[in-house]
C-alpha positions as CSV (number, residue, x, y, z in Angstrom):
1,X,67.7,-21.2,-152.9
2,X,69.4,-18.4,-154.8
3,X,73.5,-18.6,-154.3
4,X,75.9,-15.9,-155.6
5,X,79.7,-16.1,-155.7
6,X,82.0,-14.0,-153.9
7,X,85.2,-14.2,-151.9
8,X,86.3,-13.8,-148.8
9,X,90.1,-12.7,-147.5
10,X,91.5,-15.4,-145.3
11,X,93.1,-14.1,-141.8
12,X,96.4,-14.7,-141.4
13,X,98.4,-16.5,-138.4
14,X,101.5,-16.2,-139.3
15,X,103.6,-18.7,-137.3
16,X,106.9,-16.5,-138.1
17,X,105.1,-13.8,-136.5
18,X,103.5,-12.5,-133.1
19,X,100.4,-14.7,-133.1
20,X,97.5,-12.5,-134.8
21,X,94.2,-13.6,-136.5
22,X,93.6,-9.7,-137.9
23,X,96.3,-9.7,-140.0
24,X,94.7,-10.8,-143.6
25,X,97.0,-12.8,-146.0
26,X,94.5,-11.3,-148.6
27,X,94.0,-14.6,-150.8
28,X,90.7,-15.0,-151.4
29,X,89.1,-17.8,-151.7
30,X,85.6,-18.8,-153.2
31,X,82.1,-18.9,-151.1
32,X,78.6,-19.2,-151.8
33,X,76.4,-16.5,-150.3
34,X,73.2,-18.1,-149.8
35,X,69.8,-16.4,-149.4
36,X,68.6,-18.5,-146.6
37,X,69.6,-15.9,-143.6
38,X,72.7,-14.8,-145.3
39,X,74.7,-18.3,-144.9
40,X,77.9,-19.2,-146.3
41,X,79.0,-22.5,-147.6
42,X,82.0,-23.1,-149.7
43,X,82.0,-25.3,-152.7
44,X,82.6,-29.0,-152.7
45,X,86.0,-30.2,-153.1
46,X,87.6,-33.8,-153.0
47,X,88.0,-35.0,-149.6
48,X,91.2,-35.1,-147.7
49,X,92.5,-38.2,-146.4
50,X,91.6,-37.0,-142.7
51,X,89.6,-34.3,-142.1
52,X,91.0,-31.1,-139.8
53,X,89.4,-31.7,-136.9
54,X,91.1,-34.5,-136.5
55,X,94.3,-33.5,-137.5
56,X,94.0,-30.4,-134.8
57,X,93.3,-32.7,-132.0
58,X,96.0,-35.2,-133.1
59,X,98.2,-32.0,-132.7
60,X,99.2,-32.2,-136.4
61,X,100.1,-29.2,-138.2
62,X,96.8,-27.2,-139.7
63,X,96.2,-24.0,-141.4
64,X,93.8,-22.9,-139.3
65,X,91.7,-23.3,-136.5
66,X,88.6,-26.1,-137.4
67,X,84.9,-25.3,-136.4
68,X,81.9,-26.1,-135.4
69,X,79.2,-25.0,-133.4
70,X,77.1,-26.9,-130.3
71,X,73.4,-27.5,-131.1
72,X,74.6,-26.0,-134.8
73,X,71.3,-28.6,-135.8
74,X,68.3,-27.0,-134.1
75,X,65.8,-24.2,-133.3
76,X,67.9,-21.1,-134.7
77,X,67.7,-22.7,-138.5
78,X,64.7,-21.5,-140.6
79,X,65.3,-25.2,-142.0
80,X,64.5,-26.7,-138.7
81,X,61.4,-24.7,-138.1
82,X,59.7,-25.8,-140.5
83,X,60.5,-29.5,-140.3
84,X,59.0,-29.1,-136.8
85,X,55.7,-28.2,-138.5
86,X,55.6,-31.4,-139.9
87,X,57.2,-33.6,-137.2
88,X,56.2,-32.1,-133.6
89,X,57.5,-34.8,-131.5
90,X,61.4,-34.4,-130.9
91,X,61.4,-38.2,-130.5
92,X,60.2,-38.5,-133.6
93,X,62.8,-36.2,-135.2
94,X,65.8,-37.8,-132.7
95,X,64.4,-41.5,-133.6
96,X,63.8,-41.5,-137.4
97,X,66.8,-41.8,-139.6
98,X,65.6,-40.3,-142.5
99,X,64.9,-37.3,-140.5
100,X,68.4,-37.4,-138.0
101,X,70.0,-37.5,-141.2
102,X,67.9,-34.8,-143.0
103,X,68.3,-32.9,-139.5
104,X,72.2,-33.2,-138.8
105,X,73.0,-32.3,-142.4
106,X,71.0,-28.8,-142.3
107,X,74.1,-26.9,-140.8
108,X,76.6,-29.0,-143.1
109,X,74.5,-27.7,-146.7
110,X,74.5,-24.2,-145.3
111,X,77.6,-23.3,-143.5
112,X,80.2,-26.3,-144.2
113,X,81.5,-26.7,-140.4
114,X,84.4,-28.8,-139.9
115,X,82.3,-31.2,-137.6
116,X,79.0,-32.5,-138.6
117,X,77.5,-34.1,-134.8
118,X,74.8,-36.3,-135.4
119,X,71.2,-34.7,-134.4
120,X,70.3,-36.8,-131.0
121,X,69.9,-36.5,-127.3
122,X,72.0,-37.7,-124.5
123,X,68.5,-39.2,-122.8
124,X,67.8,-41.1,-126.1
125,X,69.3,-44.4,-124.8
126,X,67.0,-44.3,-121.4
127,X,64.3,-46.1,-122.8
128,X,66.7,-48.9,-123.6
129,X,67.5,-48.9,-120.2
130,X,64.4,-49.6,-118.9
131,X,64.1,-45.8,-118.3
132,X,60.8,-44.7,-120.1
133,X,60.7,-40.5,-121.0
134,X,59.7,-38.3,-122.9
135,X,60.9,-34.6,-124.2
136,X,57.9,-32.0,-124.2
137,X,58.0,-29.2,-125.8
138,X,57.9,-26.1,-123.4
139,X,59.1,-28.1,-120.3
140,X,61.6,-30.3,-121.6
141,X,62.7,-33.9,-120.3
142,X,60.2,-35.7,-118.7
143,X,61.5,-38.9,-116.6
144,X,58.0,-40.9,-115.7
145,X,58.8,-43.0,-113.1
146,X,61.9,-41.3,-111.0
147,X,64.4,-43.9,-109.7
148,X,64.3,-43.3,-105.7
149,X,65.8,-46.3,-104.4
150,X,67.9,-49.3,-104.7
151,X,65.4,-51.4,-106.3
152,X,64.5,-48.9,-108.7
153,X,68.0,-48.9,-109.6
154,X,68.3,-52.8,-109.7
155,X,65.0,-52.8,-112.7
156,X,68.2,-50.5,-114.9
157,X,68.7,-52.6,-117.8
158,X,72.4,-52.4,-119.2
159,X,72.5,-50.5,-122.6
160,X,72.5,-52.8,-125.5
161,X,72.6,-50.3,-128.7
162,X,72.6,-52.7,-131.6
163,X,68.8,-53.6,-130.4
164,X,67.8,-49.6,-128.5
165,X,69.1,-47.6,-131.1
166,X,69.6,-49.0,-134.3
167,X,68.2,-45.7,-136.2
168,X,71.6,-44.1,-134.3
169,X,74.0,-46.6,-136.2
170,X,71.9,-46.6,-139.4
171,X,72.2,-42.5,-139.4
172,X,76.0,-42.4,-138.6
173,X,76.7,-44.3,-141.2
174,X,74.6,-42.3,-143.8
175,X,76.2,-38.7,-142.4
176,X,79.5,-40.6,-142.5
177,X,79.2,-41.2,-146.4
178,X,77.5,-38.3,-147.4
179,X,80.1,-36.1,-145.5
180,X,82.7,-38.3,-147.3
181,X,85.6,-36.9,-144.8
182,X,85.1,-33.2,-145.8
183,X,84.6,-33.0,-142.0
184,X,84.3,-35.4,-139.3
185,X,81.4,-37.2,-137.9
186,X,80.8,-36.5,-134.6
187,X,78.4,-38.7,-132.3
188,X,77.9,-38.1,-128.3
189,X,76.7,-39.2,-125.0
190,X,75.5,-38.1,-121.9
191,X,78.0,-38.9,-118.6
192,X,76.9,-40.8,-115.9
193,X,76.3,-38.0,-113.3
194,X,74.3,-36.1,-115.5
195,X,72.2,-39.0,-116.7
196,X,71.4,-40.1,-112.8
197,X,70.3,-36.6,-112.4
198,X,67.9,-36.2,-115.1
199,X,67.0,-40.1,-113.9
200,X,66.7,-39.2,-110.0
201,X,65.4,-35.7,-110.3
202,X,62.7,-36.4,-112.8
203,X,64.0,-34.1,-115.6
204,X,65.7,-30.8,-115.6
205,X,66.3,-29.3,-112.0
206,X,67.6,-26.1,-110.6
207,X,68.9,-27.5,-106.9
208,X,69.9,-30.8,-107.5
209,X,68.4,-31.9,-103.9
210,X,67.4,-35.5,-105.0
211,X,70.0,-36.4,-106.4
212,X,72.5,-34.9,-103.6
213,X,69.7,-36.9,-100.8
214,X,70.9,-40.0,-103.0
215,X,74.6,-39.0,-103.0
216,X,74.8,-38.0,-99.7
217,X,72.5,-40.1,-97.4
218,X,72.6,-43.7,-100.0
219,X,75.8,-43.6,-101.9
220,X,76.1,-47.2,-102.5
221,X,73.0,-46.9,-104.4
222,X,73.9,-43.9,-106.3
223,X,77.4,-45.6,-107.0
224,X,75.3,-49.0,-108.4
225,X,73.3,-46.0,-110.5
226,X,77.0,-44.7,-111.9
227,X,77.9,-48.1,-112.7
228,X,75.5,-49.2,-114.6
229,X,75.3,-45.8,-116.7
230,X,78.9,-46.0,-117.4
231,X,79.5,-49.5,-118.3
232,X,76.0,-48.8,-120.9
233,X,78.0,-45.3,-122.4
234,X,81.1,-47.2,-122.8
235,X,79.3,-49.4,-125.1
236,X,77.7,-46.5,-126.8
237,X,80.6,-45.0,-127.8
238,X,82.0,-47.6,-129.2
239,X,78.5,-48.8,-130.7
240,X,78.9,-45.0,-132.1
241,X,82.6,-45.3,-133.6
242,X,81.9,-48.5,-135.3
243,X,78.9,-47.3,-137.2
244,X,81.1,-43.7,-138.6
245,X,81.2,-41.0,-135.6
246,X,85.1,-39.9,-135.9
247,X,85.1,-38.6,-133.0
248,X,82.5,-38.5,-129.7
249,X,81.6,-35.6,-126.9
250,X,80.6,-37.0,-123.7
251,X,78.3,-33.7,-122.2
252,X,78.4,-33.9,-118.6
253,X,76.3,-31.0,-118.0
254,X,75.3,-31.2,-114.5
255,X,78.6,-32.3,-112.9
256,X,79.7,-28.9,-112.0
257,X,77.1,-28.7,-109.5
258,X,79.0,-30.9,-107.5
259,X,81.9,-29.9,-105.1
260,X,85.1,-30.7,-106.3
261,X,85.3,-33.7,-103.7
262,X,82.6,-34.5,-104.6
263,X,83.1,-34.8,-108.4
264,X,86.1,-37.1,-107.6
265,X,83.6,-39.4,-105.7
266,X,80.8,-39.4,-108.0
267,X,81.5,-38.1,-111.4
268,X,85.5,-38.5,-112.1
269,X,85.7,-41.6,-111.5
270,X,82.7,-42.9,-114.0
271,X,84.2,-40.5,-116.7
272,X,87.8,-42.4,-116.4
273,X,86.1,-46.1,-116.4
274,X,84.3,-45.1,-119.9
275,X,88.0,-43.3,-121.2
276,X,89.5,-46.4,-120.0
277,X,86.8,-48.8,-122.0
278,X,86.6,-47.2,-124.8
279,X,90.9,-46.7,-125.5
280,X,90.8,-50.3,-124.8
281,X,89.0,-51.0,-127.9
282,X,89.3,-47.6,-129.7
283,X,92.9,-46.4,-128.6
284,X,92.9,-43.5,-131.6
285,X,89.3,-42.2,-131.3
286,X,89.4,-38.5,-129.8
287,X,87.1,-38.3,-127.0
288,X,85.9,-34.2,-126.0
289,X,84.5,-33.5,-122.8
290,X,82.5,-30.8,-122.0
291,X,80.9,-29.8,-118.5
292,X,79.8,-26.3,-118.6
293,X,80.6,-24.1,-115.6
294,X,83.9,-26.2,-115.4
295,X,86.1,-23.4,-113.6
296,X,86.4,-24.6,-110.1
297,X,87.2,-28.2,-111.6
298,X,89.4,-27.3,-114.6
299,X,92.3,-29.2,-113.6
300,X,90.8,-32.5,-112.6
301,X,89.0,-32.7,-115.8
302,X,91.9,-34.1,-118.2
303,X,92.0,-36.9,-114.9
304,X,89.4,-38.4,-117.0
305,X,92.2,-39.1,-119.9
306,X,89.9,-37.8,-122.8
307,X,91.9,-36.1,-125.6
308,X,90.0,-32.5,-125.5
309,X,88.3,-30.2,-123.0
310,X,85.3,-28.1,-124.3
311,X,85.8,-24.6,-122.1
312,X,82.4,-22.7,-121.7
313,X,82.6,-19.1,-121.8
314,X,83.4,-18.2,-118.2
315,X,86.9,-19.5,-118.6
316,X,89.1,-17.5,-120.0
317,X,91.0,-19.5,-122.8
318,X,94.5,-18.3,-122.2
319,X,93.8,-19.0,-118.4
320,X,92.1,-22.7,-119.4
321,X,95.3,-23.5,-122.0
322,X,97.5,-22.7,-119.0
323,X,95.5,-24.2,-116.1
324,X,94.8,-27.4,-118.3
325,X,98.8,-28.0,-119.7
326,X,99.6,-28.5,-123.4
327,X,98.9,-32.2,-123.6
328,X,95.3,-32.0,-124.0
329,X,93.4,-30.1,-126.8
330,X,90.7,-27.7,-126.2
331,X,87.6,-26.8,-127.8
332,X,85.4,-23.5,-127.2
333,X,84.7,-20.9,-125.8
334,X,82.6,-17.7,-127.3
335,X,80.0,-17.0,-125.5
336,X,77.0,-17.9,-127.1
337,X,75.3,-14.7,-126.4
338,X,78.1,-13.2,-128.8
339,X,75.9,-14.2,-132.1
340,X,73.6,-11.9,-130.9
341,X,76.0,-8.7,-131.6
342,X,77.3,-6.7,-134.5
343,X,79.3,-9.1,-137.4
344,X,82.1,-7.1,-136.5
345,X,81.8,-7.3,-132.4
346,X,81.3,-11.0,-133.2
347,X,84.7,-11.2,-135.4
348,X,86.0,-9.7,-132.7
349,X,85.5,-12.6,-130.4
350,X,86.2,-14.7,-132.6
351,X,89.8,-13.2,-132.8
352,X,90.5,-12.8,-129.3
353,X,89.6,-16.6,-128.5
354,X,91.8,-17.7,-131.4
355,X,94.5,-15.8,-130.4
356,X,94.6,-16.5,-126.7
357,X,94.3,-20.4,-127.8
358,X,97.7,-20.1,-129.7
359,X,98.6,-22.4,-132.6
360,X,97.3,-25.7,-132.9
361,X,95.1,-28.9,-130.5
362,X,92.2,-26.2,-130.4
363,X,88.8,-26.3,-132.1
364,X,87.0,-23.3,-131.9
365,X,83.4,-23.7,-131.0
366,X,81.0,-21.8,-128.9
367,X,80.9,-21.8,-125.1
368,X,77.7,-23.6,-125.0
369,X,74.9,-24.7,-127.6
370,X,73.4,-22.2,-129.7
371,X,71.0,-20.2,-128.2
372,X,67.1,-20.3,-129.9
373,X,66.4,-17.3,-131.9
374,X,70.1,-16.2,-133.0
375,X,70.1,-14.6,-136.3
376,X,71.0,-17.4,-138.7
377,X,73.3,-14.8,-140.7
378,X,75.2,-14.4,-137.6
379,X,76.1,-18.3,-137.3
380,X,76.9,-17.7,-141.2
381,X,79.1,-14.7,-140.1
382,X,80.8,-16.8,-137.4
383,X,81.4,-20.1,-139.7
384,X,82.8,-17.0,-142.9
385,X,85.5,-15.6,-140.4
386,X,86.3,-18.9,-138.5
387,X,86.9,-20.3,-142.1
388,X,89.2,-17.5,-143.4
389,X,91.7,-17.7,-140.3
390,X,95.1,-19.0,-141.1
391,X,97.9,-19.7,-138.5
């Protein structure tokens, strides 16, 4: 891979100043220009004691902004592709830890984010659970036998990583040394009302009628469904942390389908029992929590006691930093659709969501995942700019 030298002018945030990430401090800086789609990467230097992300959400002074991208491992990288040629089952790639490892550090070689999040899926720890699945390609998640009643729920097993997972461990604790604190590990897990509905509805779903039949007309059973999924991620996290993650995001992707009453019955409470667990254990490891379409339940989500909340694009950041109170950090919130535009339309963006964040206990990220088929110089554009921002 052919590399040339060049530099960059970092943006200035002045603190002395009215907040604004266009106004350039003009020091340059080294980067690498890489020929692989026009990614950036900046050379290795000796790791700081802790890295910035965790600094930022410890709300510790930093000179910027840190950065990384949802799904920033996966389908958009060149990379990727063609380690799918060789290994078609995602399983495979998810479950081997040569190849999570090879997988999770693609992103890290090119672009240098300030959070490397191990290469995974929040369903991997199903089959553990006595849950078996499988991910297809070109129809996604595929749950074989759908849990439909209370003795489908009673044949759960509790999650027990150490023997389910141990390729999980085994990788975080390989990314952990090989990113030797130039950024932080980051692991993940699915939340309990998201896992039930993957579990419930048989994979991906549009309405959400199963699992709202279960809530609504058996709740005890969904309830003993909820329990069991949030005593088992408790124990992943932790099972996570011990083995290197730094820090872990808990995706509750399907919560915001429910009403906010009902999100205090059936997802808020779950969230706050594996907070609660974890800190008990793990008092200093930041937990993110990120439920896209979050708007309507914005202010019931740091309830939950996590340290940041990940905004998707529909919230406006200056209305989610004042909606949400200064206690909590927040990650996000370009739209993901963004790295689709003009470098300078997505500088731009970049910017704005910077600016209306204000100084400090933010971590700039995307709204959502990556999208398949961004331009892989536009992620490179994105990680460049968010790199050369200075408060």
């Amino acid at each position: 891979m052919a590399c040339i030298y060049s530099s960059i002018s970092s943006f200035s945030l002045s603190s002395n100043s009215t907040f604004n990430p266009l106004r350039s401090n003009h020091k340059s800086k080294p980067t690498i220009y890489c020929a692989v789609g026009g990614a950036v990467a900046e050379p290795k230097s000796v790791s700081a004691t802790e890295p910035l992300l965790l600094n930022a959400v410890k709300g510790k002074e930093v000179e910027r902004p840190p950065v990384w991208l949802m799904r920033q491992a996966g389908r958009y990288m060149k990379s990727y592709q063609t380690l799918c040629e060789k290994y078609p089952s995602f399983r495979e790639r998810s479950e081997n830890v040569d190849l999570v490892v090879e997988i999770s550090l693609q992103p890290w070689e090119v672009f240098r984010p300030d959070g490397v999040i191990l290469f995974s899926d929040i369903l991997t720890p199903l089959t553990g659970m006595n849950i078996p699945f499988d991910i297809i390609k070109g129809k996604g998640p595929v749950i074989f036998d759908p849990l439909k009643t209370a003795s489908d729920v009673e044949k759960v097993r509790e999650f027990v990583p150490e023997e389910s997972v141990p390729y999980v461990g085994e990788a975080l604790t390989i990314l952990r040394k090989e990113v030797n604190n130039e950024a932080a590990v980051l692991g993940f897990v699915g939340a309990p009302f998201t896992l039930a509905s993957y579990v419930v509805e048989g994979g991906s779903s549009k309405k959400f009628t199963k699992i709202k039949k279960l809530a609504f007309s058996e709740p005890k059973v969904l309830h003993a469904l909820l329990q069991k999924f949030a005593t088992s991620m408790a124990k992943y996290i932790c099972y996570q942390a011990d083995k290197g993650a730094q820090a872990v995001q808990i995706f509750d992707s399907w919560a915001t389908e429910l009403s906010p009453v009902d999100f205090e019955e059936f997802s808020l409470p779950y969230l706050k029992l594996i907070v609660d667990t974890v800190k008990q254990t793990h008092p200093t490891l930041p937990l993110i929590l990120y439920a896209s379409g979050s708007g309507g339940l914005l202010e019931r989500l740091p309830l939950t006691g996590v340290d940041v909340i990940s905004l998707d694009w529909t919230v406006d950041m200056a209305d989610g930093r004042r909606r949400l109170g200064p206690d909590v950090a927040v990650q996000g919130n370009v739209d993901p659709g963004v790295l689709f535009g003009s470098k300078e339309f997505i500088t731009n963006r970049i910017n704005d969501t910077v600016r209306k964040a204000g100084k400090g206990k933010h971590i700039l990220n995307l709204g959502h995942g990556i999208i398949v088929g961004t331009p892989e110089e536009n992620v490179a554009h994105f990680f460049e700019v968010a790199k050369g921002l200075r408060y």
